[in-house]
Short mmCIF file of C-alpha atoms in Angstrom, two decimals:
data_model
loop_
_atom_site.label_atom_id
_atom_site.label_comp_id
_atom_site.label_asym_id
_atom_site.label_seq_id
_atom_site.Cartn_x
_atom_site.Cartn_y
_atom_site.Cartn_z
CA UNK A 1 -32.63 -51.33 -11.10
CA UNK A 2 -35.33 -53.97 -10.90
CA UNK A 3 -34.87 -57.82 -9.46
CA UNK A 4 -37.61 -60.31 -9.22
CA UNK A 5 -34.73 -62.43 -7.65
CA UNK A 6 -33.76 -61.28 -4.11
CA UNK A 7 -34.53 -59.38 -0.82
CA UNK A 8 -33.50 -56.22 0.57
CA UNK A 9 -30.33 -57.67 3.13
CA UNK A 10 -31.88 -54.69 5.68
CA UNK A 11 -35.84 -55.30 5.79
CA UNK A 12 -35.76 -58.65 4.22
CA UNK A 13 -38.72 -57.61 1.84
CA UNK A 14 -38.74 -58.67 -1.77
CA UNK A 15 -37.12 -56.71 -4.27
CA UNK A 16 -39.19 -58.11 -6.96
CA UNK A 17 -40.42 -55.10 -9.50
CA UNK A 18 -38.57 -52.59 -7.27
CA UNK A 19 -35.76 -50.46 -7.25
CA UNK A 20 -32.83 -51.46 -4.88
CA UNK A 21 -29.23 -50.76 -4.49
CA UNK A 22 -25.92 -52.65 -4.29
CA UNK A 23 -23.59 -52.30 -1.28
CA UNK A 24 -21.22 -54.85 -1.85
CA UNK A 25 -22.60 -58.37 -2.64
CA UNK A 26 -25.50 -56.86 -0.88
CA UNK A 27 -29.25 -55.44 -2.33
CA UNK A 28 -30.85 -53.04 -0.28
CA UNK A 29 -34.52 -51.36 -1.36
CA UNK A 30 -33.96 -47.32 -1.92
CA UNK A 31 -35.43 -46.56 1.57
CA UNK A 32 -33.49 -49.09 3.58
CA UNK A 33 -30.17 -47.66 1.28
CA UNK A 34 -31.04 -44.19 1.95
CA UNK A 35 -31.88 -44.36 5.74
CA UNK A 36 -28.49 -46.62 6.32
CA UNK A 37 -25.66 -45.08 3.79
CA UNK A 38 -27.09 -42.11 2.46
CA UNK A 39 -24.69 -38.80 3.90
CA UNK A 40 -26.97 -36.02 4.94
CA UNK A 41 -26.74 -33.06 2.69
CA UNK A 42 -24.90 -30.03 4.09
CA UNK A 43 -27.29 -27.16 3.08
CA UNK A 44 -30.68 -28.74 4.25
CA UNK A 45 -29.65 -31.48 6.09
CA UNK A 46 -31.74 -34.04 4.19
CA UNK A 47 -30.12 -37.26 3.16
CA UNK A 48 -28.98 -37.57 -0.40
CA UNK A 49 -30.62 -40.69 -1.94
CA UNK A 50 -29.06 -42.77 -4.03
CA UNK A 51 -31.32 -41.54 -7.02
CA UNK A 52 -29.67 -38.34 -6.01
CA UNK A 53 -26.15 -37.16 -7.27
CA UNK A 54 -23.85 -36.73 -4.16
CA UNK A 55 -21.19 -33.88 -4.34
CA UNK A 56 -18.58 -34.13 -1.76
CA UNK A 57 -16.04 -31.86 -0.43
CA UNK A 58 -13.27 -32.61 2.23
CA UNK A 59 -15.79 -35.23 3.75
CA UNK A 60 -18.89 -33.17 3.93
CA UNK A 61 -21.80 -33.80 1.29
CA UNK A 62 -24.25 -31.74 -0.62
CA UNK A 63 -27.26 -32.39 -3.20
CA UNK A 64 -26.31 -31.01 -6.65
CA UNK A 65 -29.00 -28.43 -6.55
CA UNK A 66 -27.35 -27.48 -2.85
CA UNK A 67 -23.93 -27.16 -3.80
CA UNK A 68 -24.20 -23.35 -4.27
CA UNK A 69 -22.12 -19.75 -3.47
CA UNK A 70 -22.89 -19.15 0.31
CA UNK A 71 -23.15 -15.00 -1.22
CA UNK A 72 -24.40 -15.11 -4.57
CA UNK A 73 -26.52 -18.36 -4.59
CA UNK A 74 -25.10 -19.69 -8.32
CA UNK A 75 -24.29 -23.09 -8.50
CA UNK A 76 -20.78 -24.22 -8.22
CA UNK A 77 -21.34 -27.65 -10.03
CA UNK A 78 -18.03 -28.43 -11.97
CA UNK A 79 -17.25 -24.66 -11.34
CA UNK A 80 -13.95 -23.06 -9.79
CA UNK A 81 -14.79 -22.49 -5.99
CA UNK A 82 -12.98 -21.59 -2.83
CA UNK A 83 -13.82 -22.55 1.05
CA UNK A 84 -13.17 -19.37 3.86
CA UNK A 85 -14.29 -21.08 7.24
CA UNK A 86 -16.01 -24.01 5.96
CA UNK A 87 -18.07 -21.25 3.78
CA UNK A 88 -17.89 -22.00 -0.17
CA UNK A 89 -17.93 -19.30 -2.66
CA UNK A 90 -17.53 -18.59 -6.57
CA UNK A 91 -14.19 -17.40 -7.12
CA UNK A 92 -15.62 -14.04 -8.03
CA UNK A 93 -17.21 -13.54 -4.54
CA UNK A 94 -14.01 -14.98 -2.95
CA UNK A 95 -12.42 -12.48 -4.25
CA UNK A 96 -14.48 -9.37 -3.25
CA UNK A 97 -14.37 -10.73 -0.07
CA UNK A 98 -10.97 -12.05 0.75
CA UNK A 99 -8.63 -12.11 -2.00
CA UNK A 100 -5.45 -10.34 -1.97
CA UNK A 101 -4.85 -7.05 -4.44
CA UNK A 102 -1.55 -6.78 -6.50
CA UNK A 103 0.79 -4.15 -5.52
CA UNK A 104 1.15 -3.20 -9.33
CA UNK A 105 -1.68 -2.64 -11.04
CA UNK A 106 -4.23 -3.03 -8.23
CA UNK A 107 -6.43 -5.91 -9.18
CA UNK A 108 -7.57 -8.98 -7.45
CA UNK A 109 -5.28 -11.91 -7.13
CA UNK A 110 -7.58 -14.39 -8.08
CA UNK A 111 -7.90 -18.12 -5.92
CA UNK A 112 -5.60 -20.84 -8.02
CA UNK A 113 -3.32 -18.21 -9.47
CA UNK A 114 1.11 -17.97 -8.15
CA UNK A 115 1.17 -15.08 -5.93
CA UNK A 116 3.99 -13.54 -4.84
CA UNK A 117 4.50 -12.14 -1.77
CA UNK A 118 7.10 -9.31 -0.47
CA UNK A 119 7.60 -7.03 2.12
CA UNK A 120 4.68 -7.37 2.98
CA UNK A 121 2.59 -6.23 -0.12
CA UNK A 122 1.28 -8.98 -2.87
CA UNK A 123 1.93 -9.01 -6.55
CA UNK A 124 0.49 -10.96 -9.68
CA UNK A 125 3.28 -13.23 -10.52
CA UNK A 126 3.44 -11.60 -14.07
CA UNK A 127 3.38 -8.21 -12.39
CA UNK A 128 6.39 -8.95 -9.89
CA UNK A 129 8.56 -7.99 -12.54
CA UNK A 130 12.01 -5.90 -12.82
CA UNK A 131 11.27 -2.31 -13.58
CA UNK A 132 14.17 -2.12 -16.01
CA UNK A 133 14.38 -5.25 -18.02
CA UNK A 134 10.52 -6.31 -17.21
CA UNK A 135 11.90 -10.22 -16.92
CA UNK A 136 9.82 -12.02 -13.97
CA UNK A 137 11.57 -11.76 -10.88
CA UNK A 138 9.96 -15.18 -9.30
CA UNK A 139 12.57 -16.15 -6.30
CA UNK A 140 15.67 -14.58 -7.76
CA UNK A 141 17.89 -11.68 -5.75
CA UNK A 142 16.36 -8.33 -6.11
CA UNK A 143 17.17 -5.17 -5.02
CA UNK A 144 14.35 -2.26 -4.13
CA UNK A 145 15.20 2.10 -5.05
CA UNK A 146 12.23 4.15 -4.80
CA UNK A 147 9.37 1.45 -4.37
CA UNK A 148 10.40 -0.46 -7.75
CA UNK A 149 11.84 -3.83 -7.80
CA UNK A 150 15.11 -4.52 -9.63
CA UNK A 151 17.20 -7.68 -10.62
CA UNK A 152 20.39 -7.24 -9.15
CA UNK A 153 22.36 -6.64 -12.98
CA UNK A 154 20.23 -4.36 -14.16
CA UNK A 155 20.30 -2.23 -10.50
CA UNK A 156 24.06 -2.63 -11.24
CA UNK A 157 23.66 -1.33 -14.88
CA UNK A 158 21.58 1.64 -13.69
CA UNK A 159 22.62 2.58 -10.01
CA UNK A 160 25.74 1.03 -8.83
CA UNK A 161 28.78 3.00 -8.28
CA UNK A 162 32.11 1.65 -9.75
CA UNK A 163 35.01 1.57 -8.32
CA UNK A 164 37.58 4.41 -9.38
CA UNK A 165 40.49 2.15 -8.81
CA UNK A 166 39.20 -1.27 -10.54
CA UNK A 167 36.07 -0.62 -12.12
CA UNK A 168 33.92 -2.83 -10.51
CA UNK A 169 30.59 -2.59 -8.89
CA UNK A 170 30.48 -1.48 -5.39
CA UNK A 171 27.74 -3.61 -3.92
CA UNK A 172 28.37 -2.30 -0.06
CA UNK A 173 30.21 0.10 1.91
CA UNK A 174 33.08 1.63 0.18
CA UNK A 175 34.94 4.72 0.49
CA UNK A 176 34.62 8.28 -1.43
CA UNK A 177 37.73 10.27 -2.16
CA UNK A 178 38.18 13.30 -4.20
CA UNK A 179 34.15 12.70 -5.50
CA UNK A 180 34.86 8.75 -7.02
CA UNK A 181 33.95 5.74 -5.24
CA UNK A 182 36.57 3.31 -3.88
CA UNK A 183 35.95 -0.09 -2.90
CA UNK A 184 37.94 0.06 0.82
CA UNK A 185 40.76 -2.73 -0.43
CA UNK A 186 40.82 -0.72 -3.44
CA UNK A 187 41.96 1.99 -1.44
CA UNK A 188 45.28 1.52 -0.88
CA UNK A 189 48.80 3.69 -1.14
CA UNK A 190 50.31 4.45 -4.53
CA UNK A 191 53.67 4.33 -3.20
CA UNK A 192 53.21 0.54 -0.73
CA UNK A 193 49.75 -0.47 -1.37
CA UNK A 194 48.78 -0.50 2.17
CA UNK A 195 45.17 -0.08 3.00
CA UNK A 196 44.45 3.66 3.78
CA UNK A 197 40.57 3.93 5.06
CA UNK A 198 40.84 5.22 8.50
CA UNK A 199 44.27 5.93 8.23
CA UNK A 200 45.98 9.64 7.85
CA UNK A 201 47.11 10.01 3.75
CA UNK A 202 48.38 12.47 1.24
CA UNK A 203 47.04 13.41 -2.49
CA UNK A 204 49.33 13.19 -5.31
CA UNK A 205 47.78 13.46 -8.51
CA UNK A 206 44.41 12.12 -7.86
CA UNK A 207 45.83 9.17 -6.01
CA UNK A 208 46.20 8.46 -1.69
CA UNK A 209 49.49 8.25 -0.62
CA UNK A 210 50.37 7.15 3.11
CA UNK A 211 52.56 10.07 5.03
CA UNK A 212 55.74 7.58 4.91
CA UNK A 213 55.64 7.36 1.12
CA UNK A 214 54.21 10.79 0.29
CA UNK A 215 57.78 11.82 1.90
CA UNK A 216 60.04 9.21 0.61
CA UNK A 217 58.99 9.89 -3.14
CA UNK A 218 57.55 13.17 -3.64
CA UNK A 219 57.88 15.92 -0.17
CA UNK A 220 60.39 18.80 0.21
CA UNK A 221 62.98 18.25 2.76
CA UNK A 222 63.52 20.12 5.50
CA UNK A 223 67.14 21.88 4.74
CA UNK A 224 67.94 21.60 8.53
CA UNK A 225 66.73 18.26 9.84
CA UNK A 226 66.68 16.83 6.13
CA UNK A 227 63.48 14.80 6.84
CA UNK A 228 60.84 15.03 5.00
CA UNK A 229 58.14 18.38 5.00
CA UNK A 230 54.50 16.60 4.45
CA UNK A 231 52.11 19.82 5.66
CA UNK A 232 49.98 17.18 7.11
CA UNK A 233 47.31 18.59 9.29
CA UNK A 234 48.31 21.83 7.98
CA UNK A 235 51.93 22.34 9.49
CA UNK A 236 53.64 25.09 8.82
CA UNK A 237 56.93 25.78 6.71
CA UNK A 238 59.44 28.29 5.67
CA UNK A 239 60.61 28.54 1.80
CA UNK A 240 63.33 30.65 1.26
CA UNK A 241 65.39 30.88 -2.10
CA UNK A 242 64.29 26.84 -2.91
CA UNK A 243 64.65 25.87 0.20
CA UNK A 244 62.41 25.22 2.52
CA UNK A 245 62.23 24.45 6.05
CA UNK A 246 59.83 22.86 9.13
CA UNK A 247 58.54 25.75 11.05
CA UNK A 248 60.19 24.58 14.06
CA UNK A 249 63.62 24.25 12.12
CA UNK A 250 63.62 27.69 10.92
CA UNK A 251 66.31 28.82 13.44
CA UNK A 252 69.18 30.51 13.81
CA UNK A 253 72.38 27.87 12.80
CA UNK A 254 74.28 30.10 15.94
CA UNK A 255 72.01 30.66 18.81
CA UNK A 256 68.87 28.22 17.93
CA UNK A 257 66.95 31.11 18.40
CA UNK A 258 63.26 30.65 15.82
CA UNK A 259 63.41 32.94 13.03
CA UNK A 260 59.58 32.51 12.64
CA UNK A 261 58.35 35.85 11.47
CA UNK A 262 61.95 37.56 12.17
CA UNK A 263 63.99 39.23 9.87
CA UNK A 264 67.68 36.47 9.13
CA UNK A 265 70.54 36.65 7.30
CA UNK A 266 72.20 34.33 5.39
CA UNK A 267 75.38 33.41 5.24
CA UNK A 268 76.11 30.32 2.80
CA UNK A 269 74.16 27.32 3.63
CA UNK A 270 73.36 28.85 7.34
CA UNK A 271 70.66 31.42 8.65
CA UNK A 272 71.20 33.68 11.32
CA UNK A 273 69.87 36.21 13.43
CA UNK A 274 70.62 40.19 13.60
CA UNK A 275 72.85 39.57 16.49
CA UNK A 276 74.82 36.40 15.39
CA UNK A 277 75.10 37.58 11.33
CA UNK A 278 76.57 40.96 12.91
CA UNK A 279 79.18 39.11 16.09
#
């Protein structure tokens, strides 16, 4: 602007029919201006005039025909940019350089855009998506089978073993019995409902029994000790005519002698050996 009114505050020389510029309640001739305020520009280092536009960036300054790609040279006036060691550059050269690819379909995350980040490997926020349903997966529980990504009901839905007992989804551990899956408090006695993983149990009908209630409701007993004939661990026993006995109860009522593999004879309720049937 032009004064015919007042002097530069720096130099003191009129500022009549000249240019000059205001700094505060202060006038100031362009060269005075420029060699006291004017930031230095950070491509060629000249000072940007105040008949120049002045671009700034996180407190460093630039001429608007300076404020270019550091790679490809085009301007970045009112243009998306991004700064890698001080260094500005167009969001397409960013990206060459720097930028992260997505997991899924392999292209550039570009600068500015949600990325989302797991195990290690980057995805386009509409790419991080569950492979069943396809609804984004953002921050919410997932769970991972063969390299695909899965919200937790639909990995239910598709994968999840349910338990034989109650029906419900297994999300850990568990036990298998007779090929079904068992959640381990599921898997409990038919007869007393005591927990049976780890412990010794009987099958009846598709369902664990403990040894003490496998023999209370449903095992043979023993016709000389009365208790109860289980087979558990594969222990032998005698039938004979509906009865049956413990292998190491099959003896002679007279002398105790075993009748394991020896030819008896009966006499009423009692067994007996050659010798003691014919005394």
């Amino acid at each position: 602007m032009a004064s015919s009114h007042t002097d530069c505050h720096y130099c003191l020389q009129s500022l009549r029919g000249r240019k000059y510029a205001l700094r505060g309640e202060n006038a100031y001739c362009v060269p005075c201006y420029d060699s006291l305020y004017a930031n230095p520009c950070e491509e060629c280092k000249q000072p940007i005039g105040c008949n120049s536009k002045d671009l700034a960036y996180k407190g460093r300054h630039w001429h608007e025909g300076c404020f270019r790609c550091a790679k490809c040279s085009r301007s970045l006036v009112e243009k998306p940019f991004a700064a890698k060691d001080e260094v500005l550059l167009c969001t397409e050269c960013y990206s060459d350089e720097y930028s992260s690819k997505c997991f899924h379909c392999q292209k550039t995350i570009m600068p500015g855009s949600r990325k989302m980040e797991f195990k290690g490997s980057c995805w386009h926020e509409s790419c991080f998506v569950c492979q069943y349903c396809r609804q984004p997966l953002g921050t919410k529980p997932l769970i991972t089978k063969d390299n695909e990504n899965y919200c937790v009901p639909c990995f239910e839905k598709q994968f999840a073993h349910h338990c034989y007992s109650c029906k419900k989804v297994i999300t850990s551990g568990g036990v298998t019995y007779h090929n079904q899956p068992w959640h381990k408090e599921c898997f409990v006695c038919g007869g007393c409902k005591t927990q049976l993983s780890g412990q010794r149990f009987i099958s009846k009908d598709e369902y664990p029994y403990c040894v003490d209630c496998f023999g209370k409701f449903y095992a043979k007993k023993c016709a000389a000790c009365k208790k109860p004939i289980t087979a558990l661990g594969g222990a032998k026993y005698i039938s004979f005519e509906e009865r049956q006995w413990h292998g190491e109860c099959f003896n002679c009522a007279k002398c105790s002698v075993s009748l394991v593999g020896q030819e008896f004879l009966t006499r009423q309720d009692d067994i007996l050996c050659h010798e003691c049937a014919s005394a």
